[in-house]
Short mmCIF file of N, CA and C in Angstrom, two decimals:
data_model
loop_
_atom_site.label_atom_id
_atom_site.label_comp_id
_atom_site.label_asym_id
_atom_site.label_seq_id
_atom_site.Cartn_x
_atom_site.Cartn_y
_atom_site.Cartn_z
N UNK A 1 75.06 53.23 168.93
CA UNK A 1 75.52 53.33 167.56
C UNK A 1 76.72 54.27 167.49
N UNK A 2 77.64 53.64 167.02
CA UNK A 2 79.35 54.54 167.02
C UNK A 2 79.25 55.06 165.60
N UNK A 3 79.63 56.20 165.37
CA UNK A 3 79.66 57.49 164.27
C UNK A 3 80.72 57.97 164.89
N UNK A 4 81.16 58.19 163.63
CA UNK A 4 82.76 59.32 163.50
C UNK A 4 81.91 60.59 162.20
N UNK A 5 82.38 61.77 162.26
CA UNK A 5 81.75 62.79 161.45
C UNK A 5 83.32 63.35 161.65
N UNK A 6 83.85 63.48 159.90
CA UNK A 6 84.63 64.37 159.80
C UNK A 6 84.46 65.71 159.71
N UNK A 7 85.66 66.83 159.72
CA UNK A 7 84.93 68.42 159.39
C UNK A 7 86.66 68.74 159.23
N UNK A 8 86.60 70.11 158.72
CA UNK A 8 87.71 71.03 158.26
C UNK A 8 88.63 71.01 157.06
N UNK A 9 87.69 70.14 155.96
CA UNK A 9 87.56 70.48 154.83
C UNK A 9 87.24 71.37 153.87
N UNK A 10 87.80 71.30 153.02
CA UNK A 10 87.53 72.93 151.86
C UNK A 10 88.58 72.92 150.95
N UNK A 11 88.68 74.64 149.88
CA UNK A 11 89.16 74.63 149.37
C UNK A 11 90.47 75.63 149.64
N UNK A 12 91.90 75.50 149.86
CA UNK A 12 92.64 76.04 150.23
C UNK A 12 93.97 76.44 148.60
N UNK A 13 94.84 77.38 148.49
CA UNK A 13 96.00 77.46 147.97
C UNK A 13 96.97 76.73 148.19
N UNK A 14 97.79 76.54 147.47
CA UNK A 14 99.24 75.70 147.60
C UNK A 14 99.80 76.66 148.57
N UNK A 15 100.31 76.11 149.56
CA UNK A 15 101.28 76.30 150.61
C UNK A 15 100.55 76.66 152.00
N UNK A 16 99.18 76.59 151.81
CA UNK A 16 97.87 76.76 152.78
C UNK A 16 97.77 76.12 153.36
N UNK A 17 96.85 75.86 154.88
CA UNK A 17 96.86 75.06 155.63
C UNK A 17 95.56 74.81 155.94
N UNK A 18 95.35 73.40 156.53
CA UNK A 18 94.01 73.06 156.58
C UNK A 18 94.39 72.23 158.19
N UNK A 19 92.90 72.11 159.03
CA UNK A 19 93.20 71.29 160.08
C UNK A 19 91.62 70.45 159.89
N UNK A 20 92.13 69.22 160.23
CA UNK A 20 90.59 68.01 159.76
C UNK A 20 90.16 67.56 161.28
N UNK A 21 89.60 67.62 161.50
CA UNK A 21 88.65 67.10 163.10
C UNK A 21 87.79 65.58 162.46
N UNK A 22 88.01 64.60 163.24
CA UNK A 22 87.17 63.51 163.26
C UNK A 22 86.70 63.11 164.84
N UNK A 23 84.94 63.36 165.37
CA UNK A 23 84.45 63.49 166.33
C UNK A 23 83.86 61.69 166.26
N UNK A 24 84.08 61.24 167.22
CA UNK A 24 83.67 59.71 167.45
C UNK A 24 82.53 59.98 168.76
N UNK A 25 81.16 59.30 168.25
CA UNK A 25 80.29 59.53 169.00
C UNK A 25 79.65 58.19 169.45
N UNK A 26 78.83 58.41 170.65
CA UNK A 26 78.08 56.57 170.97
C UNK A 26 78.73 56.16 172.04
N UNK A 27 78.60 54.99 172.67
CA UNK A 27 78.91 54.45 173.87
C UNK A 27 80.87 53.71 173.82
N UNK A 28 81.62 54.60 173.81
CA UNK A 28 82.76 54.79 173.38
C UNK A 28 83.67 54.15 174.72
N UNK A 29 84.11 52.79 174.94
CA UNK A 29 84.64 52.94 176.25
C UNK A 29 86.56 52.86 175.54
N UNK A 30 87.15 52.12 174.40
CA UNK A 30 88.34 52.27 174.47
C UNK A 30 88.63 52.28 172.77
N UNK A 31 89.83 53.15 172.37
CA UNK A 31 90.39 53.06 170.86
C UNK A 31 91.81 52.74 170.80
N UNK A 32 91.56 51.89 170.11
CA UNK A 32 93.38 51.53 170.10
C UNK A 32 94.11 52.74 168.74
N UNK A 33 94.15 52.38 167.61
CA UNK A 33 95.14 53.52 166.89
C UNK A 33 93.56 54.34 166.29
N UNK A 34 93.95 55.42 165.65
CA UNK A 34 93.33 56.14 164.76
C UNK A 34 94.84 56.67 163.38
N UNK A 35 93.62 57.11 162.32
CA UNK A 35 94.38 57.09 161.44
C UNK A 35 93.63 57.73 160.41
N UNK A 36 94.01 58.30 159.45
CA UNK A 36 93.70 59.53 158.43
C UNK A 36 94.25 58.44 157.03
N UNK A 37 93.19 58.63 156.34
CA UNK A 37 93.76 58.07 154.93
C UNK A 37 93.04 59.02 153.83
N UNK A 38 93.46 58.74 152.40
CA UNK A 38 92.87 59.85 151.45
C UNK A 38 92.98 58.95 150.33
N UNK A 39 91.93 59.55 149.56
CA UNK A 39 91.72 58.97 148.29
C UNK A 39 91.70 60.02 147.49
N UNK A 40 92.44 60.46 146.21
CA UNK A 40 92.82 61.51 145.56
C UNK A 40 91.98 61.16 143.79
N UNK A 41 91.70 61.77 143.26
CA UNK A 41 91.29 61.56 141.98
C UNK A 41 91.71 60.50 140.94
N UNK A 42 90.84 59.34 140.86
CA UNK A 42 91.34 58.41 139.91
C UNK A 42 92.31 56.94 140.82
N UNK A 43 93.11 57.51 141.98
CA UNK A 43 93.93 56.69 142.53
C UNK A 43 93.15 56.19 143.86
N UNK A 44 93.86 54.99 144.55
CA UNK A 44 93.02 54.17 145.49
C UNK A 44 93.22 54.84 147.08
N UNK A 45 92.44 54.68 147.76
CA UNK A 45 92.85 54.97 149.07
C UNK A 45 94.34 54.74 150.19
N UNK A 46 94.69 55.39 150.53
CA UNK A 46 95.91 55.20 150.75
C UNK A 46 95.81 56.09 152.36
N UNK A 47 96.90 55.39 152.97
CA UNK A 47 97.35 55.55 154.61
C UNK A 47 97.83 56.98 154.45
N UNK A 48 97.49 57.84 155.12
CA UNK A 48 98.43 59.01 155.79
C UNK A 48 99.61 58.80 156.78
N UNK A 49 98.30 58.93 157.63
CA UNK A 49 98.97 58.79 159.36
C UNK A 49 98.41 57.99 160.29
N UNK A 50 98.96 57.41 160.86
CA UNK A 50 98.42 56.73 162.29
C UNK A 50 98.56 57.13 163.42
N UNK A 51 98.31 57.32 163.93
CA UNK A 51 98.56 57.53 165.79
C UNK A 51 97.99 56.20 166.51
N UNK A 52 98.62 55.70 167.42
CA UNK A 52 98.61 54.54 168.48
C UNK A 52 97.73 54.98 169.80
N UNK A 53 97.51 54.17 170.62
CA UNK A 53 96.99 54.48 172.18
C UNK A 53 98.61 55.20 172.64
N UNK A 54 99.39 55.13 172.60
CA UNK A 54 100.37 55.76 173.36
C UNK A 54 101.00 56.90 172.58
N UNK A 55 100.14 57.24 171.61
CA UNK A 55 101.02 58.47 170.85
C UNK A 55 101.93 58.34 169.82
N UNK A 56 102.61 57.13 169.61
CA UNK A 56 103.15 56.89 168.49
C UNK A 56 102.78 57.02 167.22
N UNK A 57 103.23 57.88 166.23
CA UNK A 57 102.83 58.27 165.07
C UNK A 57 104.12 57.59 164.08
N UNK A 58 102.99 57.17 162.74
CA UNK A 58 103.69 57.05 161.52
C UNK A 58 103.25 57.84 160.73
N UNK A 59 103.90 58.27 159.75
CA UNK A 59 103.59 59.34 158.11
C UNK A 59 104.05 58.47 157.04
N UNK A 60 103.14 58.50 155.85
CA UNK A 60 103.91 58.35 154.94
C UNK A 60 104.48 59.44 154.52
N UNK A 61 105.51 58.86 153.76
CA UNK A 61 106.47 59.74 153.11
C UNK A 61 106.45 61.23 152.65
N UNK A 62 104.91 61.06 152.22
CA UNK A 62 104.95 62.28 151.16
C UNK A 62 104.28 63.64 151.79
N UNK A 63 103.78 63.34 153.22
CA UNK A 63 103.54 64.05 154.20
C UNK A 63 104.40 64.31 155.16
N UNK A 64 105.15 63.87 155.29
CA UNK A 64 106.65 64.02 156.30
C UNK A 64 106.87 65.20 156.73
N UNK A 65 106.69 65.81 157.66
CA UNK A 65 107.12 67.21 157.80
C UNK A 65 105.80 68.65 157.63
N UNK A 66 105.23 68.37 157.03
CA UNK A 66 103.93 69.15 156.75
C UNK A 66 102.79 68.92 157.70
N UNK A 67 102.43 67.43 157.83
CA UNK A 67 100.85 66.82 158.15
C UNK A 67 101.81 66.50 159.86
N UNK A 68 100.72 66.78 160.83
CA UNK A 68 100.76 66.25 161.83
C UNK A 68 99.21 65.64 162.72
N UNK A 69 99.62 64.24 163.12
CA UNK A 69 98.27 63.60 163.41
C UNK A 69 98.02 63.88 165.21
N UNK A 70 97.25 64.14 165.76
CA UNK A 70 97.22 63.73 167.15
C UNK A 70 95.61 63.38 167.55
N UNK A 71 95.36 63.37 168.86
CA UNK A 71 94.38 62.44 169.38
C UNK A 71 94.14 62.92 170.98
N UNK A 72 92.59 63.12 170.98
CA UNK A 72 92.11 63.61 172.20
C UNK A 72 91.50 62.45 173.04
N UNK A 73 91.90 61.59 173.62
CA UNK A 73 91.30 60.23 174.26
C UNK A 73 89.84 60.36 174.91
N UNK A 74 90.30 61.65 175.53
CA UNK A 74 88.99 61.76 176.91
C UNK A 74 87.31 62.26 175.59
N UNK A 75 88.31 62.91 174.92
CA UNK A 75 87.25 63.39 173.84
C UNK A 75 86.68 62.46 172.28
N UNK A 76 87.57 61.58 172.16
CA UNK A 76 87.13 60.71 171.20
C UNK A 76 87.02 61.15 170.27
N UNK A 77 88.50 62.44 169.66
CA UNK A 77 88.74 63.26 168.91
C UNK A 77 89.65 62.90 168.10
N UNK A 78 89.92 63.00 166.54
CA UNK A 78 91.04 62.94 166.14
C UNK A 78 91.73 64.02 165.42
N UNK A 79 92.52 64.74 165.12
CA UNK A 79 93.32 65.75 164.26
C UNK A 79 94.42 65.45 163.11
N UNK A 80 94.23 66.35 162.03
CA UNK A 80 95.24 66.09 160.80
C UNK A 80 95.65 67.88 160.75
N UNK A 81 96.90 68.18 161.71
CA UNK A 81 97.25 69.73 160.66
C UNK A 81 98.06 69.39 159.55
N UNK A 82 97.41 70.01 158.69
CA UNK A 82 98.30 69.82 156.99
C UNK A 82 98.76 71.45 157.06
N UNK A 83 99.63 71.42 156.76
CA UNK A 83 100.41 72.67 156.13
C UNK A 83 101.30 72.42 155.38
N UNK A 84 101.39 73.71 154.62
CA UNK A 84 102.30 73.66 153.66
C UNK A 84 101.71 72.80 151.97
N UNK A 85 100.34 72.76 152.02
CA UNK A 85 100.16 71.85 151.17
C UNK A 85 100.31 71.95 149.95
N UNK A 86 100.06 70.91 149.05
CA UNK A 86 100.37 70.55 147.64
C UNK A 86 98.84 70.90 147.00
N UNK A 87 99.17 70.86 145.58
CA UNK A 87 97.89 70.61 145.02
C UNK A 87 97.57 68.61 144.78
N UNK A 88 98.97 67.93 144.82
CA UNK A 88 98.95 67.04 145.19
C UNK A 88 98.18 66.06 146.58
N UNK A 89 97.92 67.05 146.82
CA UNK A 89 97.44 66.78 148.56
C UNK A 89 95.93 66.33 148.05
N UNK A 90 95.34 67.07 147.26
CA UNK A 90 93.84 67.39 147.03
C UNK A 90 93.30 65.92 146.74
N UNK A 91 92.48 65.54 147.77
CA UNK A 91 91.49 64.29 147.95
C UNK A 91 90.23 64.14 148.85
N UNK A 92 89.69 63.28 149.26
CA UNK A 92 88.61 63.00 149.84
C UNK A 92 89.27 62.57 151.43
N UNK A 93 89.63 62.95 152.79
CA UNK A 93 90.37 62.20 153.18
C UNK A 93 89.24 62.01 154.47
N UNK A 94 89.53 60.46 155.45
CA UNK A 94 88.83 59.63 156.13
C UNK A 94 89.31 59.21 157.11
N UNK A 95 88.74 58.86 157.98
CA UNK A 95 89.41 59.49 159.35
C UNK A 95 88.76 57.55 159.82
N UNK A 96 89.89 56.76 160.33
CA UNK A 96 88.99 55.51 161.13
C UNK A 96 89.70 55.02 162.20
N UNK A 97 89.01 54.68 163.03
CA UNK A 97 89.17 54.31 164.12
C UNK A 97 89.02 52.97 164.61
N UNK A 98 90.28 52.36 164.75
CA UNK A 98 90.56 50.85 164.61
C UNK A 98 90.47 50.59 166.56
N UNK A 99 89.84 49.30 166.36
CA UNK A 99 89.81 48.60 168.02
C UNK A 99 89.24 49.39 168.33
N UNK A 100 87.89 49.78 168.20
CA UNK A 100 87.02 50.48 169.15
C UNK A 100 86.43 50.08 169.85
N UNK A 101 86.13 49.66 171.58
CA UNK A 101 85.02 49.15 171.88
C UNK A 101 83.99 49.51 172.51
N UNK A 102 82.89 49.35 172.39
CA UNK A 102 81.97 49.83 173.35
C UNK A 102 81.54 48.31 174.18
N UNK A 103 80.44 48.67 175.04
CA UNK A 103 80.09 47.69 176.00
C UNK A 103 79.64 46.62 175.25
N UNK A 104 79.40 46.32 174.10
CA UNK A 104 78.76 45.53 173.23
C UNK A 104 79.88 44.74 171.99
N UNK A 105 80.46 45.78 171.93
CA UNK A 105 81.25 45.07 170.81
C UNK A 105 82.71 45.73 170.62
N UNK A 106 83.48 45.20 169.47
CA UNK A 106 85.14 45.66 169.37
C UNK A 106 85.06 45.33 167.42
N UNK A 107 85.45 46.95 166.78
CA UNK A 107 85.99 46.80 165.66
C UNK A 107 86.22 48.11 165.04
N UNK A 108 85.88 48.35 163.68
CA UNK A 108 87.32 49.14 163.23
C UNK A 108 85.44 50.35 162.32
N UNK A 109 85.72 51.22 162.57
CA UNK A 109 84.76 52.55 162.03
C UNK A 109 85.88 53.62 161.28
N UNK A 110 84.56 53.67 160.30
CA UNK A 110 85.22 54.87 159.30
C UNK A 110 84.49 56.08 159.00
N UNK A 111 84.87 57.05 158.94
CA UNK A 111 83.98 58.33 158.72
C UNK A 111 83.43 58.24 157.68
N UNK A 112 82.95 59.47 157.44
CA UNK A 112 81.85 59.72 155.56
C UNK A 112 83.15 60.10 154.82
N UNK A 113 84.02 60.70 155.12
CA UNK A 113 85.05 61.26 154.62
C UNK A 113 84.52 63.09 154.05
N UNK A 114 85.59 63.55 153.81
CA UNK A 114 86.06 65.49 154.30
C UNK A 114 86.70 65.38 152.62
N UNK A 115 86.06 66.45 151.99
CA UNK A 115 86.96 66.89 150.66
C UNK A 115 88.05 67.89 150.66
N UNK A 116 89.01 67.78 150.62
CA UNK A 116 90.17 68.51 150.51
C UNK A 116 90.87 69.14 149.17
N UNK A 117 90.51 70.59 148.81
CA UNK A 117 90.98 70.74 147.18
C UNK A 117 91.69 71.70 147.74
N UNK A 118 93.40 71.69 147.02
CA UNK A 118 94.46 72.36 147.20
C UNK A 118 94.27 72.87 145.51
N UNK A 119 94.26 74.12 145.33
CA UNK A 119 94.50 75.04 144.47
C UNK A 119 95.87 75.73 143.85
N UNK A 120 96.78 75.73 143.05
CA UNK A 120 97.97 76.03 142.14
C UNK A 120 97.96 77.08 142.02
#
């Protein structure tokens, strides 16, 4: 049974920094991208960041420069450092892991999701 458990959520100040851990557990043999998305009060879930099997990262826009995504392979780890944040920032954010396979099967897992409140 594959589980992802997010952590390093809370409540931080504007211009504060937060770092999010998503731990992927279970018979884990390969992940193709991982990726951080957030759902903010009232509005729909939406893409952060991605990271690829080879390290390639996208941001949206409004994280550009602040949020950085990376990825522990051997560990089946994922990372979001946010700095610099907004009160804009403040959401529920979810950590999933697309093309996963284990010896049994291949598809796409999502965490419980991590609350994130940025304070003014």
């Amino acid at each position: 049974q594959v589980q992802l458990v997010e952590s390093g959520g809370g409540v931080v100040q504007a211009g504060g920094s937060l770092r999010l851990s998503c731990a992927g557990s279970g018979r884990i043999v390969s992940i193709n991208a991982m990726s951080w998305y957030r759902r903010g009060p009232g509005n729909q879930r939406e893409l952060v960041a991605t990271i690829n099997g080879v390290g390639t990262t996208i941001y949206t826009d409004s994280v550009k420069g602040r949020f950085t995504i990376s990825r522990d392979n051997e560990r089946n780890r994922l990372y979001l450092q946010m700095n610099s944040l907004k009160p804009e920032d403040t959401a529920v954010y979810y950590c999933k892991f697309e093309g996963l396979t284990t010896p049994a099967s291949r598809g796409d897992y999502w965490g419980q999701g991590t609350q994130v409140t940025v304070s003014s």
